[in-house]
PDB file of N, CA, C and O in Angstrom:
ATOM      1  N   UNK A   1       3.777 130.737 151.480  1.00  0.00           N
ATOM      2  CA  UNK A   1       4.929 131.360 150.867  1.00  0.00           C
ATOM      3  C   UNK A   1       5.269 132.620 151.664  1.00  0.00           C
ATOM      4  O   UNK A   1       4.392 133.480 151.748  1.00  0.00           O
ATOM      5  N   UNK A   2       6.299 132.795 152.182  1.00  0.00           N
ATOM      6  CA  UNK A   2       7.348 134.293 152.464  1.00  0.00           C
ATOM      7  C   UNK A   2       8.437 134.416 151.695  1.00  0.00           C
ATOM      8  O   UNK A   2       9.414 133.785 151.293  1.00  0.00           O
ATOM      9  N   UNK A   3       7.619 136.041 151.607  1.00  0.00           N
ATOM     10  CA  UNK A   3       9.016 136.908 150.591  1.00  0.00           C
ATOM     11  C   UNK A   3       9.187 138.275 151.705  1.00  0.00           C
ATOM     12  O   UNK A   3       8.500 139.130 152.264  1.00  0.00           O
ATOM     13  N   UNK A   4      10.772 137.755 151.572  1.00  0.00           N
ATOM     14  CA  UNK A   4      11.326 138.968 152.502  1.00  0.00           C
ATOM     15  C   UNK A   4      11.914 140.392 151.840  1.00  0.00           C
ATOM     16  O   UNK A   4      13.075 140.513 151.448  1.00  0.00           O
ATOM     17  N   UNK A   5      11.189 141.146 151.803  1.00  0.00           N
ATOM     18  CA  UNK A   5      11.218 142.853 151.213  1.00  0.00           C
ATOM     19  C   UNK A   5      12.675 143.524 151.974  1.00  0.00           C
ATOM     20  O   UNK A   5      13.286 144.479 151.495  1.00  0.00           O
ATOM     21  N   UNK A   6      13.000 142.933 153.020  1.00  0.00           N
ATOM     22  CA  UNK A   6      13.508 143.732 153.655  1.00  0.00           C
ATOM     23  C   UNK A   6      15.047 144.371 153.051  1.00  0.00           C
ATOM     24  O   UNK A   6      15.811 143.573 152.507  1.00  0.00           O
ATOM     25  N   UNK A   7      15.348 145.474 153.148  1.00  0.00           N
ATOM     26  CA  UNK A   7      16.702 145.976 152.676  1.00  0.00           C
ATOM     27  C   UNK A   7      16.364 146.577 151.148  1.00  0.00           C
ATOM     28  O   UNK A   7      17.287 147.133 150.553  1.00  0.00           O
ATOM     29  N   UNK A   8      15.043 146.470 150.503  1.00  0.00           N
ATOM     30  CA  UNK A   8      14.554 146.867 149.432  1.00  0.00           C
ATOM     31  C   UNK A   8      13.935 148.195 148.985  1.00  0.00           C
ATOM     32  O   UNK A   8      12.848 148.225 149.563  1.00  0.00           O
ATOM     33  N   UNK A   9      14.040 149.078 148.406  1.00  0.00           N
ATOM     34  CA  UNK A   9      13.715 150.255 148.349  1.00  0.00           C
ATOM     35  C   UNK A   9      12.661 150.613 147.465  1.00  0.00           C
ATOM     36  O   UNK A   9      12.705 150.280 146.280  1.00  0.00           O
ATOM     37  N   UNK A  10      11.433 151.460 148.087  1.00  0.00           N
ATOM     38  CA  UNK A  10      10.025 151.481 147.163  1.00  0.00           C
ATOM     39  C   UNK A  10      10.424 152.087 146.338  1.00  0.00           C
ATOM     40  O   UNK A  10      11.173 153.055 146.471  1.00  0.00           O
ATOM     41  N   UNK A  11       9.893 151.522 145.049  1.00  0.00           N
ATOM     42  CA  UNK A  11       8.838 150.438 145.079  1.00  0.00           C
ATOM     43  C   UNK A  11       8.737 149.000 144.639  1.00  0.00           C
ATOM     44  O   UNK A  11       7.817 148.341 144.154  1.00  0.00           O
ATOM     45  N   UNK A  12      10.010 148.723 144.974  1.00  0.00           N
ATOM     46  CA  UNK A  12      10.341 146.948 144.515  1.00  0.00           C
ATOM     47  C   UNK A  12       9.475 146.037 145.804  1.00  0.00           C
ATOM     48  O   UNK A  12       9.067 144.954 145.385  1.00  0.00           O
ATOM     49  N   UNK A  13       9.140 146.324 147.306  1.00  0.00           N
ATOM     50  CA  UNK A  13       8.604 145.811 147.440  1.00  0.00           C
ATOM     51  C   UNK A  13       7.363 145.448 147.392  1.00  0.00           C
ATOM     52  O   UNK A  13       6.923 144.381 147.819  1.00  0.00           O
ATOM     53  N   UNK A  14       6.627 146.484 146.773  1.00  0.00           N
ATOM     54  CA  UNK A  14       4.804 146.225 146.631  1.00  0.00           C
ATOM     55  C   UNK A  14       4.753 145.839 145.192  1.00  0.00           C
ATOM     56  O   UNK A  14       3.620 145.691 144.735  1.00  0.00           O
ATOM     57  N   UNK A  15       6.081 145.588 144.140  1.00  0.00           N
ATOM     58  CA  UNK A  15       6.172 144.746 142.768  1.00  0.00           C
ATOM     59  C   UNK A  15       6.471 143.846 142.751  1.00  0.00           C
ATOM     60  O   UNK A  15       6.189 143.147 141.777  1.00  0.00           O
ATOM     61  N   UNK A  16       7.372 143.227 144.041  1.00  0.00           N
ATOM     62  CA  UNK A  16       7.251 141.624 144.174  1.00  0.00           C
ATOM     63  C   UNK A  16       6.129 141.492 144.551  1.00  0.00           C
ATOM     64  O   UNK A  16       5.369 140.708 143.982  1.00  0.00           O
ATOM     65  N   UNK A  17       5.722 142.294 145.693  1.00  0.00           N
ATOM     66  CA  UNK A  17       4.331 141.335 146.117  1.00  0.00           C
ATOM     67  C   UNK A  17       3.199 140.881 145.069  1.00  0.00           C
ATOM     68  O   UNK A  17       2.846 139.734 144.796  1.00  0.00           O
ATOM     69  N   UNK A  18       2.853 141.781 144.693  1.00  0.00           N
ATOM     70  CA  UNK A  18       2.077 142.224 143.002  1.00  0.00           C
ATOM     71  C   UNK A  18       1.910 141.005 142.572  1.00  0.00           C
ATOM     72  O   UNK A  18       0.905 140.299 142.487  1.00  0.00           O
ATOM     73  N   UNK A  19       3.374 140.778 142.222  1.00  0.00           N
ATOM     74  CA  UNK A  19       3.789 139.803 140.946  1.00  0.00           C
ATOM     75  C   UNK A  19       3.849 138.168 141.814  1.00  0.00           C
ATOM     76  O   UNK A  19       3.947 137.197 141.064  1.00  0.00           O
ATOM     77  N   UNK A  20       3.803 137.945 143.042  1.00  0.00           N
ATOM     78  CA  UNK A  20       3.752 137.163 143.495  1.00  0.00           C
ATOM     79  C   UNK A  20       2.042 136.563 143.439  1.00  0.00           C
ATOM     80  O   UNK A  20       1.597 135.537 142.925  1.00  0.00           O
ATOM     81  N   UNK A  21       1.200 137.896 144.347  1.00  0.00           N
ATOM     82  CA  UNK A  21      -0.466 137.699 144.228  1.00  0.00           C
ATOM     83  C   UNK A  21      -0.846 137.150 142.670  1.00  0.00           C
ATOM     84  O   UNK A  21      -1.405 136.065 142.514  1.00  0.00           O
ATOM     85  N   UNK A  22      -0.592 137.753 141.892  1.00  0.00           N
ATOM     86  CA  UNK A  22      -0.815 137.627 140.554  1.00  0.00           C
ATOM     87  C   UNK A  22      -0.805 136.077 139.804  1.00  0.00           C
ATOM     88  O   UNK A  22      -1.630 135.738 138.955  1.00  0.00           O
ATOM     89  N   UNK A  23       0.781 134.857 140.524  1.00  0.00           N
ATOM     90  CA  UNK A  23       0.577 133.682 140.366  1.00  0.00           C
ATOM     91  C   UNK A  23      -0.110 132.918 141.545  1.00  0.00           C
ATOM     92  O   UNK A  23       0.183 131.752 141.811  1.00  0.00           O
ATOM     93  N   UNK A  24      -0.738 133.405 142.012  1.00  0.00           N
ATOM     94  CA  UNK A  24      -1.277 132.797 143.088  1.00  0.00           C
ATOM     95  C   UNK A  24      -2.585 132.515 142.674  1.00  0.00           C
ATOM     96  O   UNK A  24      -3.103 133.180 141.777  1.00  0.00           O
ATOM     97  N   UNK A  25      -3.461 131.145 143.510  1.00  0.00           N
ATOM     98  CA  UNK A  25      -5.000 131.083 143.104  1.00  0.00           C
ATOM     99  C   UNK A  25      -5.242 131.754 144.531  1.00  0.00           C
ATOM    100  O   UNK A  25      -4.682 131.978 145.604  1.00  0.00           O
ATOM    101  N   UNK A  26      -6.640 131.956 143.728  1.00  0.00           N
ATOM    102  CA  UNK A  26      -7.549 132.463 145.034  1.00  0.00           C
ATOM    103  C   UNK A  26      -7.559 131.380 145.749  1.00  0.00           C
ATOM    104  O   UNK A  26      -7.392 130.207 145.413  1.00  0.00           O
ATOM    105  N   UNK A  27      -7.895 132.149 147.387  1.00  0.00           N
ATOM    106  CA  UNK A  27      -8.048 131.608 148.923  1.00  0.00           C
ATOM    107  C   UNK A  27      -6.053 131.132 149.439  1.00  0.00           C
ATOM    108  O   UNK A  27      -5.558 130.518 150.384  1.00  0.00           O
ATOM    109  N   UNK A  28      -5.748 131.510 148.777  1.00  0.00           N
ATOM    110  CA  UNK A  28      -3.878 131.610 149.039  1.00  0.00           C
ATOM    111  C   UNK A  28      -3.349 132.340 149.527  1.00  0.00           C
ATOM    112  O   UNK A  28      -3.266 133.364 148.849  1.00  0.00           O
ATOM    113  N   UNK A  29      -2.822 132.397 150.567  1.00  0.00           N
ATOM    114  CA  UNK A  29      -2.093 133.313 151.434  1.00  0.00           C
ATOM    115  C   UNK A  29      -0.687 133.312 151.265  1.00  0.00           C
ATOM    116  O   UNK A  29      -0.138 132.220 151.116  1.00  0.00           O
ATOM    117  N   UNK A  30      -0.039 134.303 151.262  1.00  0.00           N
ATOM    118  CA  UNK A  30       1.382 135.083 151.344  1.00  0.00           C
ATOM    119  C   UNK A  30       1.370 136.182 152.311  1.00  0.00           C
ATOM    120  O   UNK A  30       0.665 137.152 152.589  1.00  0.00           O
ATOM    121  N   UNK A  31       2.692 135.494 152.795  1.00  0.00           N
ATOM    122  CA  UNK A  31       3.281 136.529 153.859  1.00  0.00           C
ATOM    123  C   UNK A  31       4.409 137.180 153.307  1.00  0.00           C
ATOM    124  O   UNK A  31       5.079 136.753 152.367  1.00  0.00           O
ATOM    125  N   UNK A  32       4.640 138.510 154.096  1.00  0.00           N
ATOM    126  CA  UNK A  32       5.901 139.673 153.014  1.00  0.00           C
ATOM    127  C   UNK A  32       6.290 139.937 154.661  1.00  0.00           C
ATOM    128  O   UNK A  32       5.792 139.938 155.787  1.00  0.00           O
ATOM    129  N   UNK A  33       7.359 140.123 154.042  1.00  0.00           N
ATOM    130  CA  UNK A  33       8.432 140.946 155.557  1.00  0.00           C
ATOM    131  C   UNK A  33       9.134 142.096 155.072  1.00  0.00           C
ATOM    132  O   UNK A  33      10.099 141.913 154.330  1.00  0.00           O
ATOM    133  N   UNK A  34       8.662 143.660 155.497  1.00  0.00           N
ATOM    134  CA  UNK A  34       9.025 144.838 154.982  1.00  0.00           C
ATOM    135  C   UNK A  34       9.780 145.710 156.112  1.00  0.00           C
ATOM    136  O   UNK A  34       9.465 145.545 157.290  1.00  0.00           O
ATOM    137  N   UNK A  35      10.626 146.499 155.803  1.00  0.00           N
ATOM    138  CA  UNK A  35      10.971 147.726 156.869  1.00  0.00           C
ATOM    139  C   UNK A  35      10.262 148.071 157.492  1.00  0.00           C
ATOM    140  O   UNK A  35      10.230 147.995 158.720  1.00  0.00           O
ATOM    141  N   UNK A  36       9.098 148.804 156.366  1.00  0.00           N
ATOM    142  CA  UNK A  36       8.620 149.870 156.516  1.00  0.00           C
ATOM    143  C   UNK A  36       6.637 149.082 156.764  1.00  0.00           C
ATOM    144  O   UNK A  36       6.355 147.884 156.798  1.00  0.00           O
ATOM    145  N   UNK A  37       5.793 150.105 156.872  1.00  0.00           N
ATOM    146  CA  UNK A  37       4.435 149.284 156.878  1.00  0.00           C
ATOM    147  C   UNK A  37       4.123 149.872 155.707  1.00  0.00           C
ATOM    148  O   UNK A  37       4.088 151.102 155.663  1.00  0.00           O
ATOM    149  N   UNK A  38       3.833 149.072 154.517  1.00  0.00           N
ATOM    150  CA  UNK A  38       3.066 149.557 152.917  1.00  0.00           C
ATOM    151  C   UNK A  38       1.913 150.041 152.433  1.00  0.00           C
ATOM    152  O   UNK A  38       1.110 149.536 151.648  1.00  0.00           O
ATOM    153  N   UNK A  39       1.916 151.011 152.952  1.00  0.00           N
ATOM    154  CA  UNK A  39       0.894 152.373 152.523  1.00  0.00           C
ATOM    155  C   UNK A  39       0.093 152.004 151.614  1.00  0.00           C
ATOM    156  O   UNK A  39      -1.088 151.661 151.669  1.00  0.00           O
ATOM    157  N   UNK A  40       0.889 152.108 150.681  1.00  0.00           N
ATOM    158  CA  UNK A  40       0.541 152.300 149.155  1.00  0.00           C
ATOM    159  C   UNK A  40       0.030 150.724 148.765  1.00  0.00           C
ATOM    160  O   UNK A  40      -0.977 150.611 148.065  1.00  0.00           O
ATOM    161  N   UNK A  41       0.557 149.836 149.110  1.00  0.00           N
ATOM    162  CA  UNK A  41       0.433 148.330 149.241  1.00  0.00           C
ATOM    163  C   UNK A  41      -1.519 147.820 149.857  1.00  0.00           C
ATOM    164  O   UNK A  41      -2.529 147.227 149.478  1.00  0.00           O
ATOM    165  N   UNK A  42      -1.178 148.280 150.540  1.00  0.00           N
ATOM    166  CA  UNK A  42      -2.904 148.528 151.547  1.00  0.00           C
ATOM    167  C   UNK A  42      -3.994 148.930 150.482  1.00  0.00           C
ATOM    168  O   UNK A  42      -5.004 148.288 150.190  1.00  0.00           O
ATOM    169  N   UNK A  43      -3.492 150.346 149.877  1.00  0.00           N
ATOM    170  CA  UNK A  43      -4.455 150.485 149.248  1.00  0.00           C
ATOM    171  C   UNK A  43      -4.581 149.703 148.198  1.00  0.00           C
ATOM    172  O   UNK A  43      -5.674 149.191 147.957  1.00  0.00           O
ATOM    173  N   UNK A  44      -3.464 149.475 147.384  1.00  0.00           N
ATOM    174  CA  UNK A  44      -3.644 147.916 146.265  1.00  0.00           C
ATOM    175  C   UNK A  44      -4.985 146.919 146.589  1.00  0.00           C
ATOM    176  O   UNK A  44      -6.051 146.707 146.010  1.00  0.00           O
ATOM    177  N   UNK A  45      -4.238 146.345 148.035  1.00  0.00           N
ATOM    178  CA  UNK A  45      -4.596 145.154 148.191  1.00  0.00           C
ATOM    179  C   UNK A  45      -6.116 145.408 148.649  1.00  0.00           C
ATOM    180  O   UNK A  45      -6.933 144.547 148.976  1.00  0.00           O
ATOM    181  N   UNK A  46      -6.274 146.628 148.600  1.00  0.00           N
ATOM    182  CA  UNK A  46      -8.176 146.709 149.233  1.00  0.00           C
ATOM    183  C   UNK A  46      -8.758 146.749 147.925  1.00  0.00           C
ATOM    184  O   UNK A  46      -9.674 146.020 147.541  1.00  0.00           O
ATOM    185  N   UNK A  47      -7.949 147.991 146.997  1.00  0.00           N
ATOM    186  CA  UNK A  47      -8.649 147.409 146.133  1.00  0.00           C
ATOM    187  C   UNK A  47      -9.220 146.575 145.026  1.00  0.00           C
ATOM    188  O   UNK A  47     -10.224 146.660 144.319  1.00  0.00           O
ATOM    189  N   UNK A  48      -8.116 145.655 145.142  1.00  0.00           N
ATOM    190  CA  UNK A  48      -8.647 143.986 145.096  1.00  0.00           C
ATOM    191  C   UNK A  48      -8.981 143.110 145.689  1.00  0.00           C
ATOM    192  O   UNK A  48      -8.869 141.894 145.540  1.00  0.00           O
ATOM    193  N   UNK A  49      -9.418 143.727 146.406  1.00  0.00           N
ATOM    194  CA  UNK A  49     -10.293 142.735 147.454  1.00  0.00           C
ATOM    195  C   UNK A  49      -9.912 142.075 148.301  1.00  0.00           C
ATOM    196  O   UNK A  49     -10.709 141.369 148.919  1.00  0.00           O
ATOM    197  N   UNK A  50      -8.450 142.089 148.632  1.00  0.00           N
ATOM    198  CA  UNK A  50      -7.634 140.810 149.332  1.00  0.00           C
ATOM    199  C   UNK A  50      -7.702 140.860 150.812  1.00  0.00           C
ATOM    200  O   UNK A  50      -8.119 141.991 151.060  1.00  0.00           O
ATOM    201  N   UNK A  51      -7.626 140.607 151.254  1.00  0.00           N
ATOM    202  CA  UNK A  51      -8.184 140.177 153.007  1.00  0.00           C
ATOM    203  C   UNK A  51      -5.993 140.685 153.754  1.00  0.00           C
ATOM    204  O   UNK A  51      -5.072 140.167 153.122  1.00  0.00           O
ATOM    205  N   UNK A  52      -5.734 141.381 154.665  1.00  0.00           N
ATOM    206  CA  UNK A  52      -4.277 141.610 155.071  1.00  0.00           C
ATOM    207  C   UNK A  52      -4.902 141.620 156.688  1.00  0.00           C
ATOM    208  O   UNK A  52      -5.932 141.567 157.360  1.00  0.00           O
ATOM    209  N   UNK A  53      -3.402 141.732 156.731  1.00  0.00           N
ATOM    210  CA  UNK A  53      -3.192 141.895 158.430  1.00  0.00           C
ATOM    211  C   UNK A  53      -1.336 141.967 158.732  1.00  0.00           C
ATOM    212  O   UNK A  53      -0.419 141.200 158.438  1.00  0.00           O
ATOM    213  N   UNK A  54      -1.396 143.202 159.406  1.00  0.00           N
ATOM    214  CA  UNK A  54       0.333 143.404 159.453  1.00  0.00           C
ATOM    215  C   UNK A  54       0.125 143.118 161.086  1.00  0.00           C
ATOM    216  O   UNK A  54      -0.870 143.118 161.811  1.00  0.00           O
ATOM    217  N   UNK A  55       1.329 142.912 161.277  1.00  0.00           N
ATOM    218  CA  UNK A  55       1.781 142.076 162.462  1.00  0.00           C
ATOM    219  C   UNK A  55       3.713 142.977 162.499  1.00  0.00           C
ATOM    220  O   UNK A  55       4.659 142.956 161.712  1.00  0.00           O
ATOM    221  N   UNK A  56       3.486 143.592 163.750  1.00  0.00           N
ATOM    222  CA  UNK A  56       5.237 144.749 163.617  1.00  0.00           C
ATOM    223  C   UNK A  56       5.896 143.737 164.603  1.00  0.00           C
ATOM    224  O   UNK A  56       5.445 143.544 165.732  1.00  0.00           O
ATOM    225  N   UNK A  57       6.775 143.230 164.203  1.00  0.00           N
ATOM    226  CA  UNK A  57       8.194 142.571 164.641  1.00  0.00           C
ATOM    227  C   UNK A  57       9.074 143.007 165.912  1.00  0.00           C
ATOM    228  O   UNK A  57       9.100 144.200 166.215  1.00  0.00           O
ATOM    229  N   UNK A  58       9.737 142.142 166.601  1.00  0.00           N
ATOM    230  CA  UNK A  58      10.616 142.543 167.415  1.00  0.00           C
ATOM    231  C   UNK A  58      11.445 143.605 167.053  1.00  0.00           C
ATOM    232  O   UNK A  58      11.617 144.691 167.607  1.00  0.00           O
ATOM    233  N   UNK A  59      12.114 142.952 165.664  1.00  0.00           N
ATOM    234  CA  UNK A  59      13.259 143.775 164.913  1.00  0.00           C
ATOM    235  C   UNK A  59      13.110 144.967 164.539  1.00  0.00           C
ATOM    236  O   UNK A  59      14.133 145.572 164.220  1.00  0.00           O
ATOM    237  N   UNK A  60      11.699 145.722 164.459  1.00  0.00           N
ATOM    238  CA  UNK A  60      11.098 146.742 163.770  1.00  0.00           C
ATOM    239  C   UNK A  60      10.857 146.643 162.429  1.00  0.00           C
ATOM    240  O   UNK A  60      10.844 147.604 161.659  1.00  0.00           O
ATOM    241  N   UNK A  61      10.652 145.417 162.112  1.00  0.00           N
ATOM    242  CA  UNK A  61      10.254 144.885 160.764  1.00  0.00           C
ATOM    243  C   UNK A  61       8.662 144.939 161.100  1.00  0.00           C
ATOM    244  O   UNK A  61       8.175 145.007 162.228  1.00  0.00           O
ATOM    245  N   UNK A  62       7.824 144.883 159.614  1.00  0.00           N
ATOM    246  CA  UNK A  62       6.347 144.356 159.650  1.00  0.00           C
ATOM    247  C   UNK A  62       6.082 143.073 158.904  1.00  0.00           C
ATOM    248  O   UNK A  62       6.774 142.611 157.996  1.00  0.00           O
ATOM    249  N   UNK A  63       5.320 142.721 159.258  1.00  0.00           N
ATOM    250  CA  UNK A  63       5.053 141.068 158.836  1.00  0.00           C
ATOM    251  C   UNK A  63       3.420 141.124 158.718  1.00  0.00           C
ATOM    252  O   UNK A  63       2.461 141.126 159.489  1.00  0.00           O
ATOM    253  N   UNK A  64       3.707 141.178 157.013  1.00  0.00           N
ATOM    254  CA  UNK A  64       2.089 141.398 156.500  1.00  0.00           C
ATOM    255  C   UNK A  64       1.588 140.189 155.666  1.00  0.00           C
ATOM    256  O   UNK A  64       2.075 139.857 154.585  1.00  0.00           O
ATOM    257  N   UNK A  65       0.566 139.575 156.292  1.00  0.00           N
ATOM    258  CA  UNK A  65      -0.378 138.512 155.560  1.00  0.00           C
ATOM    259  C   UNK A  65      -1.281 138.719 155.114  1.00  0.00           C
ATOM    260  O   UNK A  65      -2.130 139.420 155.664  1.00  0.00           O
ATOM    261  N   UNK A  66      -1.495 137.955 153.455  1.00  0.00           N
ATOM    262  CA  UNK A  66      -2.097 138.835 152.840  1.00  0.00           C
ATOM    263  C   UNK A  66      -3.272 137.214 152.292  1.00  0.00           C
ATOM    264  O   UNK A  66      -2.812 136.106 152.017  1.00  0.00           O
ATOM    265  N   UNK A  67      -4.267 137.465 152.284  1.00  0.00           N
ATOM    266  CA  UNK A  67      -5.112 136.022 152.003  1.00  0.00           C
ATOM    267  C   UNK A  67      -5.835 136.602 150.350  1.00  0.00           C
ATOM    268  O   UNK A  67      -6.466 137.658 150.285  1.00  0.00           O
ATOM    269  N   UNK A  68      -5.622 135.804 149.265  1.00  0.00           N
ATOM    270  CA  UNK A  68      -6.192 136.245 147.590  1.00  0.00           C
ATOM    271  C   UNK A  68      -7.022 135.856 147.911  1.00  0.00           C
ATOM    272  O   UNK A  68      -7.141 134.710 148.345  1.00  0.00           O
ATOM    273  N   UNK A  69      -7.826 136.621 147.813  1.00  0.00           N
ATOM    274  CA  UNK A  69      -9.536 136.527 146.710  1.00  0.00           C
ATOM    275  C   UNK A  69      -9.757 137.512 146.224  1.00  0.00           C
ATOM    276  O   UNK A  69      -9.164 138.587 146.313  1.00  0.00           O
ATOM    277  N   UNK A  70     -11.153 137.051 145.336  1.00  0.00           N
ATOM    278  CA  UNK A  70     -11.403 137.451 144.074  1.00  0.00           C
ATOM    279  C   UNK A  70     -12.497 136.432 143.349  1.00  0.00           C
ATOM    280  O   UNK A  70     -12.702 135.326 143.849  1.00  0.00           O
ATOM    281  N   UNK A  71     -13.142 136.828 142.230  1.00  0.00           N
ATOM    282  CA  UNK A  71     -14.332 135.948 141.357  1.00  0.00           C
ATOM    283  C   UNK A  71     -13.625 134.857 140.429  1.00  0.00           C
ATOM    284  O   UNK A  71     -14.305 134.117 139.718  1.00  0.00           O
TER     285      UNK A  71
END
């Protein structure tokens, strides 16, 4: 799954993502496409445990994959 953040203003994009992780099962990956690189998002996702990796775009976009886990 990709959800594109882009043109979105914080903090709607680290509440889609949220709400996206949230229907997801564990070992499921989602990719997000943001302006900006998500600070605040990072720290979320560490501290739930989730496995990321941003990847910065031609466009000056970031392209962050994010793998769920959890118990």
């Amino acid at each position: 799954m990709i959800i594109d953040n882009r043109g979105l203003e914080p903090p709607q994009p680290m509440m889609r993502t949220l709400k996206a992780l949230d229907k997801m099962d564990n070992g499921a990956t989602l990719s997000i496409i943001n302006d900006r690189r998500p600070l605040f998002l990072y720290e979320e996702l560490n501290d739930r445990g989730y496995l990321h990796e941003t990847e910065a775009q031609d466009d000056g976009s970031y392209k962050i994959t994010i793998t769920k886990s959890g118990a």
